[in-house]
Short mmCIF file of C-alpha atoms in Angstrom, two decimals:
data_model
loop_
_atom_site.label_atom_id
_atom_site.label_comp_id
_atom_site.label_asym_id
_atom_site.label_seq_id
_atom_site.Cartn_x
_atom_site.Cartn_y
_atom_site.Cartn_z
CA UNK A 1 -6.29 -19.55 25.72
CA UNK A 2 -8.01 -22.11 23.54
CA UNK A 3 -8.17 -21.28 20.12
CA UNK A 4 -12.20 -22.67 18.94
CA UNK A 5 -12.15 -24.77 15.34
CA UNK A 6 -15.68 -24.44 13.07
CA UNK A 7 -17.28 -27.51 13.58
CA UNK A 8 -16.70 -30.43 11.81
CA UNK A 9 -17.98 -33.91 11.97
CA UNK A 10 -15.26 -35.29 10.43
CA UNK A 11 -12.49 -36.08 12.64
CA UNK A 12 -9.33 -33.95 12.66
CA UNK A 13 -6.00 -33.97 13.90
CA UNK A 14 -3.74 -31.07 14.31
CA UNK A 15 -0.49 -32.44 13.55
CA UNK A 16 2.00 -29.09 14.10
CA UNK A 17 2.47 -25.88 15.39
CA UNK A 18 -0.52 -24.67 17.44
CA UNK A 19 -1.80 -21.55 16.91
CA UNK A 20 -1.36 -18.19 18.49
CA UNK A 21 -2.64 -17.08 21.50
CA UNK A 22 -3.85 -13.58 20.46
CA UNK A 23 -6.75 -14.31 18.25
CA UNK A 24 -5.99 -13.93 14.43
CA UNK A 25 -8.65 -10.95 14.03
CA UNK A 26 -7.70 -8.69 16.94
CA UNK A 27 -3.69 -8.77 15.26
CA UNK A 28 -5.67 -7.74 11.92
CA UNK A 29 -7.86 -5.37 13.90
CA UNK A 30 -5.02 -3.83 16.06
CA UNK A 31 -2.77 -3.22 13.12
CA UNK A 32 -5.46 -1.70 10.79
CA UNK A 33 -7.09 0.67 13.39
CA UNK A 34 -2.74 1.67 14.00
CA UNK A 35 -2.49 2.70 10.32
CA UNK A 36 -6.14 4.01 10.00
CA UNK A 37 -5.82 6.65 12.77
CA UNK A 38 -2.34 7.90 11.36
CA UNK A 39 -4.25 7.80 8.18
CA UNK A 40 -6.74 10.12 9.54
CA UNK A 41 -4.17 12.74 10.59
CA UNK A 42 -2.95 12.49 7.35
CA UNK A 43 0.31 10.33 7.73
CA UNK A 44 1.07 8.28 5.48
CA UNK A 45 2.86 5.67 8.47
CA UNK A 46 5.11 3.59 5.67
CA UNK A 47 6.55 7.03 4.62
CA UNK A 48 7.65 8.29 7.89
CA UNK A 49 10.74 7.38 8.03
CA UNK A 50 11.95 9.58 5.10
CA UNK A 51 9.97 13.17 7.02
CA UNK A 52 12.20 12.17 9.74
CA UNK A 53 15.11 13.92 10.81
CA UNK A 54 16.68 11.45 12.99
CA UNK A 55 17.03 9.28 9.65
CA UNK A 56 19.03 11.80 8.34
CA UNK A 57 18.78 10.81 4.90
CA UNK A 58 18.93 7.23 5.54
CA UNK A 59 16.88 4.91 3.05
CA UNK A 60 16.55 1.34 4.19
CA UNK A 61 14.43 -1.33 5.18
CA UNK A 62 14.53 -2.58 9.19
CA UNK A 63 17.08 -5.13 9.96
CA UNK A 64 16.96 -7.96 12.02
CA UNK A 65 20.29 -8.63 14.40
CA UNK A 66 21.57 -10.77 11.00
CA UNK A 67 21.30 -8.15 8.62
CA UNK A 68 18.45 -9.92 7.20
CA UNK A 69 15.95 -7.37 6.39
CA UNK A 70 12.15 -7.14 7.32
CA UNK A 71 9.96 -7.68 4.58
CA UNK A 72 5.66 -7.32 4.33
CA UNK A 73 3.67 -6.00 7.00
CA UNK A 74 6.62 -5.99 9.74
CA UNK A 75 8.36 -3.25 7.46
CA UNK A 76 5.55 -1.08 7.87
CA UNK A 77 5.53 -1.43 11.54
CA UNK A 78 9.08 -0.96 12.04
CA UNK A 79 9.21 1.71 10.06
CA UNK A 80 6.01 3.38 11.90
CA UNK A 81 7.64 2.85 15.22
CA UNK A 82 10.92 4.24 14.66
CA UNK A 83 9.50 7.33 13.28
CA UNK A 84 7.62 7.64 16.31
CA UNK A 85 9.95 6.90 18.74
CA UNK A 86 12.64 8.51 17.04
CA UNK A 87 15.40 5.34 16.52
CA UNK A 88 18.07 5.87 14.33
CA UNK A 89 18.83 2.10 13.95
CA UNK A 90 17.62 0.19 11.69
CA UNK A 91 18.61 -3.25 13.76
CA UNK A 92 16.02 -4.90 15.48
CA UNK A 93 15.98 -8.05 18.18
CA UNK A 94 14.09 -10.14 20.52
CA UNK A 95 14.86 -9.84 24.34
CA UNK A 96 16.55 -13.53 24.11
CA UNK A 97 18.37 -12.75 20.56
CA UNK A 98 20.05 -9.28 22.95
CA UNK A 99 20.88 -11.54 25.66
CA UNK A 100 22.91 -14.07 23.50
CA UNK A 101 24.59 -10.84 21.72
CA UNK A 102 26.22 -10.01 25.40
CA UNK A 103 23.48 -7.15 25.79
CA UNK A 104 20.50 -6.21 27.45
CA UNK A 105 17.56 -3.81 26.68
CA UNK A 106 17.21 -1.05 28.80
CA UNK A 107 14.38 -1.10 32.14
CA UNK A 108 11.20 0.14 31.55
CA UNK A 109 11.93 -0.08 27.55
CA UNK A 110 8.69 -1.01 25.80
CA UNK A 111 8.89 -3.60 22.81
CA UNK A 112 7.70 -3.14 19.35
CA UNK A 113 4.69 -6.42 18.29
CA UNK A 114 5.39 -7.84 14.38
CA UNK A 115 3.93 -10.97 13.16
CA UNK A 116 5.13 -14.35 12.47
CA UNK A 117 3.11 -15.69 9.80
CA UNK A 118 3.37 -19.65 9.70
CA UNK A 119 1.11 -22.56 8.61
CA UNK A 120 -0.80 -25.34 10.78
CA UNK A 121 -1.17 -28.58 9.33
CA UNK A 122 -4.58 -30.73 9.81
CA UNK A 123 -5.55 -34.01 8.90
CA UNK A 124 -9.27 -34.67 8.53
CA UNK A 125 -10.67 -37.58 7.21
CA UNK A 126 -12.92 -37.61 4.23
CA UNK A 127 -17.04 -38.62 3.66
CA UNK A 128 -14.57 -41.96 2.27
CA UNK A 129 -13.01 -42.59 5.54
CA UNK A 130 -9.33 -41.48 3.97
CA UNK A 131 -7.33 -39.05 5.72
CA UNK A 132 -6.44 -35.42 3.93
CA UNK A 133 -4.18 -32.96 4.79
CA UNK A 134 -4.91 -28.98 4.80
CA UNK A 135 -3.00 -26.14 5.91
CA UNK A 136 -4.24 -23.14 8.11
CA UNK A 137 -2.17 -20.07 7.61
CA UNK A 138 -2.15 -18.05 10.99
CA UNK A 139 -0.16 -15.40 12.31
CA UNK A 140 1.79 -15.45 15.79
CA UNK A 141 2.56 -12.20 17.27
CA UNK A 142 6.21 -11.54 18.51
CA UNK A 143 8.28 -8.63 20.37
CA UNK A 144 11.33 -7.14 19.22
CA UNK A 145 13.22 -4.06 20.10
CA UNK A 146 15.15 -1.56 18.42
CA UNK A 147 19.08 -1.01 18.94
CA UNK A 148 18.53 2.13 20.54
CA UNK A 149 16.68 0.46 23.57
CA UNK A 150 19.29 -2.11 24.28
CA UNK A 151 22.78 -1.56 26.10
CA UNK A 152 26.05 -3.81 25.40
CA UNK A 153 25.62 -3.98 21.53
CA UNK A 154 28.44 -3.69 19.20
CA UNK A 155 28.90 -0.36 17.26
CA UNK A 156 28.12 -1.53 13.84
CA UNK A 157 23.97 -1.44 15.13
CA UNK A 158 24.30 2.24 15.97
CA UNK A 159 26.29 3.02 13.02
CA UNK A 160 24.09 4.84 10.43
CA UNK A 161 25.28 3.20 7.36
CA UNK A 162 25.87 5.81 4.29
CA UNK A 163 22.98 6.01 2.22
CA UNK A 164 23.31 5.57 -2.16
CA UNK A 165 23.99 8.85 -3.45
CA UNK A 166 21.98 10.15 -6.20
CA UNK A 167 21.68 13.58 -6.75
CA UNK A 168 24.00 13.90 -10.19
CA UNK A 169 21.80 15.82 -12.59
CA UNK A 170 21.95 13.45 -14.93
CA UNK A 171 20.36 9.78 -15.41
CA UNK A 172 22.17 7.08 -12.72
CA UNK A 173 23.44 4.53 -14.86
CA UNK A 174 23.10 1.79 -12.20
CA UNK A 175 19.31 2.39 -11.83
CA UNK A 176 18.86 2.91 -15.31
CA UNK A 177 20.53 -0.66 -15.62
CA UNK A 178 18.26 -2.19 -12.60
CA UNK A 179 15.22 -1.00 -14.34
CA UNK A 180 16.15 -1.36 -18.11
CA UNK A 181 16.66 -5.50 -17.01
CA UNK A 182 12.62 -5.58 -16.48
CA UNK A 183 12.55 -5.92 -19.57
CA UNK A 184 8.89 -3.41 -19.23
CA UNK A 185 8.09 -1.09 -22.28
CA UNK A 186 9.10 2.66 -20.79
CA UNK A 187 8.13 5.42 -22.92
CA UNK A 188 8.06 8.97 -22.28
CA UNK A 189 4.77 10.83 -22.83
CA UNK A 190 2.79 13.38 -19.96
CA UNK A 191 2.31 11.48 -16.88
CA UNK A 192 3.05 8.69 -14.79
CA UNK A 193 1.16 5.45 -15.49
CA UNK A 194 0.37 1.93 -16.30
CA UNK A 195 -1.65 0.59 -18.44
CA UNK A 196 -2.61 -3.20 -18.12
CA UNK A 197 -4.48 -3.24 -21.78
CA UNK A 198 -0.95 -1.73 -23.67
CA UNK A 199 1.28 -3.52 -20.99
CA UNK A 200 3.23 -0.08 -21.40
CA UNK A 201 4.61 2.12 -18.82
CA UNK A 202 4.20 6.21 -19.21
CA UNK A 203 6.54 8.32 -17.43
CA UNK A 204 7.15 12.22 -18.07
CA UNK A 205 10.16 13.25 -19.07
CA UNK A 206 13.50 12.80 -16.83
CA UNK A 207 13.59 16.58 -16.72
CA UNK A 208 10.36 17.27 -15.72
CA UNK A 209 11.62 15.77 -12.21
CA UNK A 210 12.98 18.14 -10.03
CA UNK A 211 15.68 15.66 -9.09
CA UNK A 212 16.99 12.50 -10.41
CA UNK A 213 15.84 10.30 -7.22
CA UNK A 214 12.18 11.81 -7.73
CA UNK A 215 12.10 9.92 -11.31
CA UNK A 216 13.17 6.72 -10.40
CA UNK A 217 11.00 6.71 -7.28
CA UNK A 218 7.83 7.71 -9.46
CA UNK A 219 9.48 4.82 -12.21
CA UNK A 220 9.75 2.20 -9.01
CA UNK A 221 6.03 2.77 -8.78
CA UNK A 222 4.52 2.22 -11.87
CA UNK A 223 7.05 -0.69 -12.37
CA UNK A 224 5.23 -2.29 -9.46
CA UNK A 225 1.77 -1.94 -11.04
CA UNK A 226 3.44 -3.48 -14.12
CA UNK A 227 4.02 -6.75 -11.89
CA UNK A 228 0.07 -6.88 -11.81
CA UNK A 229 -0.16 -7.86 -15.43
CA UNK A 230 -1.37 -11.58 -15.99
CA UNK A 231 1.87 -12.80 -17.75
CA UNK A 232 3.38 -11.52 -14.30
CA UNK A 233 1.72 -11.92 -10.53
CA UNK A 234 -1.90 -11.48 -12.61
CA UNK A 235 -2.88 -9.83 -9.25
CA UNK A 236 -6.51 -8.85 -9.76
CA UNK A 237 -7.66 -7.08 -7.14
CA UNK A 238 -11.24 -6.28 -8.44
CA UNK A 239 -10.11 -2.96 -10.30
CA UNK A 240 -12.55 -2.38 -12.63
CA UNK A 241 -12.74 1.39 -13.15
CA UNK A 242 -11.06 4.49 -12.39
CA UNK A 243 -11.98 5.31 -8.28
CA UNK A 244 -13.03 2.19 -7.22
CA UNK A 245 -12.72 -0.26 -4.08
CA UNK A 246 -10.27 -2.28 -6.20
CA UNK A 247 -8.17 0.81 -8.00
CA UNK A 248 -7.80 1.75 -3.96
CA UNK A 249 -6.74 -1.43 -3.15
CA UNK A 250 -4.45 -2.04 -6.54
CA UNK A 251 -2.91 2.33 -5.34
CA UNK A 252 -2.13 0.96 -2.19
CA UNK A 253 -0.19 -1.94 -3.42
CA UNK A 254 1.98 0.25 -5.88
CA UNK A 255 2.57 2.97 -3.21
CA UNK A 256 3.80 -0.09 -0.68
CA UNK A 257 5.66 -1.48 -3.37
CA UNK A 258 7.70 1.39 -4.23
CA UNK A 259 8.31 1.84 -0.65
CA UNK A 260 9.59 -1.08 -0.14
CA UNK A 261 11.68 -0.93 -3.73
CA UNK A 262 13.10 2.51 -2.58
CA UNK A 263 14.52 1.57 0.61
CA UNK A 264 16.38 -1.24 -1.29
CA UNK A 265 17.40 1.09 -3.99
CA UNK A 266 18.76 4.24 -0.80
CA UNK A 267 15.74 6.56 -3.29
CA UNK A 268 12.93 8.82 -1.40
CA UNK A 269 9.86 7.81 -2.37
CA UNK A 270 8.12 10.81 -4.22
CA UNK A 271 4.66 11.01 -3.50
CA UNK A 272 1.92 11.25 -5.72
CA UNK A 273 -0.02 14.38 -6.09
CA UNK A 274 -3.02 12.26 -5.75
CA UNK A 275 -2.39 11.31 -2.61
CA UNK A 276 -5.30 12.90 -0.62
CA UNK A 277 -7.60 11.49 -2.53
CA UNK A 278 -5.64 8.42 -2.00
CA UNK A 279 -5.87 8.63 1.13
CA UNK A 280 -9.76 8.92 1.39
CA UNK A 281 -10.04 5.66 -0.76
CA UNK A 282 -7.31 3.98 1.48
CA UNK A 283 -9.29 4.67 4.68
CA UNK A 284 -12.71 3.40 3.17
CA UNK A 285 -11.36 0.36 1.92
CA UNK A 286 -9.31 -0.37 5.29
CA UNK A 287 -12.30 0.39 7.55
CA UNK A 288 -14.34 -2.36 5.00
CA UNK A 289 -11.39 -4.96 5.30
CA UNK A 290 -8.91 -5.40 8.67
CA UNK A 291 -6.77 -7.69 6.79
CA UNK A 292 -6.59 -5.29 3.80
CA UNK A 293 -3.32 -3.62 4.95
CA UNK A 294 -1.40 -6.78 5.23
CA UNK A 295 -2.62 -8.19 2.60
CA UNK A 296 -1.50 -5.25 0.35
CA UNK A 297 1.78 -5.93 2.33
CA UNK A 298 2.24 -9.17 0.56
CA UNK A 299 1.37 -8.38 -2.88
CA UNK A 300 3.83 -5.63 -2.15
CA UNK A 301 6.67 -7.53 -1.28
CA UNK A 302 5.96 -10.08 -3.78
CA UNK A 303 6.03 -7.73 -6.56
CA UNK A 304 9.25 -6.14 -5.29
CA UNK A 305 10.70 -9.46 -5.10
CA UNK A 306 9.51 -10.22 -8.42
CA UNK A 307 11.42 -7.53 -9.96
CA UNK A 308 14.54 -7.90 -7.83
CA UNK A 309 14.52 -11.96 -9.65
CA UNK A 310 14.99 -10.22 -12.70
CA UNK A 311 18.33 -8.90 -11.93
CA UNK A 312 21.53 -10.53 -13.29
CA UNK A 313 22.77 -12.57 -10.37
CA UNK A 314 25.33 -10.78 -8.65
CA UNK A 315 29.17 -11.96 -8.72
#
């Protein structure tokens, strides 16, 4: 398939990777529409995981065969799929990575498309006659499968590894730690929020929580609406009142963020009591934008990274 270029008069050279062959709008388009319908039936897909019994507990992001973990949009997917399909891994693998493992996935298994997001390099010359260089971000789509389809591995990718304990009723001095090295102004008051004017962070009181876990999954999301903050990521995403497109967009982030913080932290995320109303906002704002989802992804994963490089390095 031959990927078509606006038109330019000025000449142009493509000087790496070509692009994919599944056009950059239907990956968008087939993704969204994925995450809109569970939407509709009221799933929240990037939660499943946790509703699931064959996780059994288990908080984690997907792995690759490395133990490098998924991060952005592919986390979402993974997780979606092995909620559906019930895996209990969390490994994941191309065809050719099983192969060179001594395995092989099993007949009539159907793969699991993520994205490979990469950058094409052009060189156009200028109304001056000198040459420039852009890049075009695109995304290439790839198949992988989970552990579960694939015969030959060794045990440690069906191994369920032990998930963090934290269900002391008291306050979990390691998480207090990881979120106490923020550095963010906590204070205890009647609900849960941020507020970008104060730079402050509201939370209830620890016993209000029914659990421990439930407080420092509520705390992991307003943490990641503190990255928003212009000293921070200053990630504006057109918010400008209470209920609109951008708060939607801005709730979306936060809820994906503390997701993604949760699995690395083996907490449940606790879910807000908004969340039908979320919900409603969520599906307007995904219908008006296909490439709203992943790029919620990123600002996700970028704020959770953000707050992991505040840690102390580890020895």
């Amino acid at each position: 398939m031959t990927t078509t270029y606006p038109k330019n008069r000025n000449k142009s050279r493509q000087t790496t990777n070509t692009p994919p062959s599944e056009p950059v709008k239907d990956i968008y388009a087939r993704v969204t529409d994925k995450i809109i319908t569970d939407l509709e039936q009221g799933n929240l897909t990037w939660r499943k995981p946790w509703n699931s019994e064959h996780f059994a507990g288990q908080v984690m992001r997907p792995l690759r065969w490395n133990d490098i973990p998924y991060t952005g949009i592919n986390t979402l997917m993974l997780w979606g799929t092995a909620a559906e399909q019930g895996y209990s891994s969390p490994y994941w693998m191309t065809f050719k990575q099983a192969i060179e493992l001594k395995a092989n996935v099993r007949k009539g298994e159907k793969g699991t498309q993520i994205v490979y997001a990469d950058k094409m390099i052009r060189e156009e010359e200028n109304d001056s006659g000198e040459l420039q260089t852009r890049q075009i971000p695109f995304l290439k789509p790839y198949t992988v499968f989970n552990a579960n389809q694939i015969e030959g591995l060794s045990d440690a990718f069906y191994t369920k590894p032990e998930p963090p304990s934290v269900t002391a009723q008291s306050r979990n001095a390691e998480l207090e730690a990881f979120f106490a090295q923020t550095k963010a102004d906590i204070y205890t008051g009647v609900q849960a929020s941020y507020s970008i004017t104060t730079d402050r962070v509201q939370m209830p009181p620890f016993q209000a929580f029914g659990d421990p876990a439930d407080y420092y999954a509520v705390l992991a999301h307003e943490i990641t609406h503190w990255t928003r903050h212009p000293t921070r990521l200053d990630r504006d995403l057109g918010r400008k009142h209470y209920g609109d497109a951008g708060y939607a967009k801005e709730e979306l982030v936060a809820e994906l963020g503390a997701c993604f913080l949760a699995a690395d932290l083996g907490l449940e995320p606790m879910p807000e009591a908004k969340h039908a109303a979320y919900i409603q906002s969520w599906l307007q704002a995904l219908q008006d934008d296909k490439r709203l989802i992943f790029t919620a992804a990123s600002h996700a994963q970028k704020a959770v990274e953000y707050i992991h490089a505040l840690q102390p390095p580890k020895l």
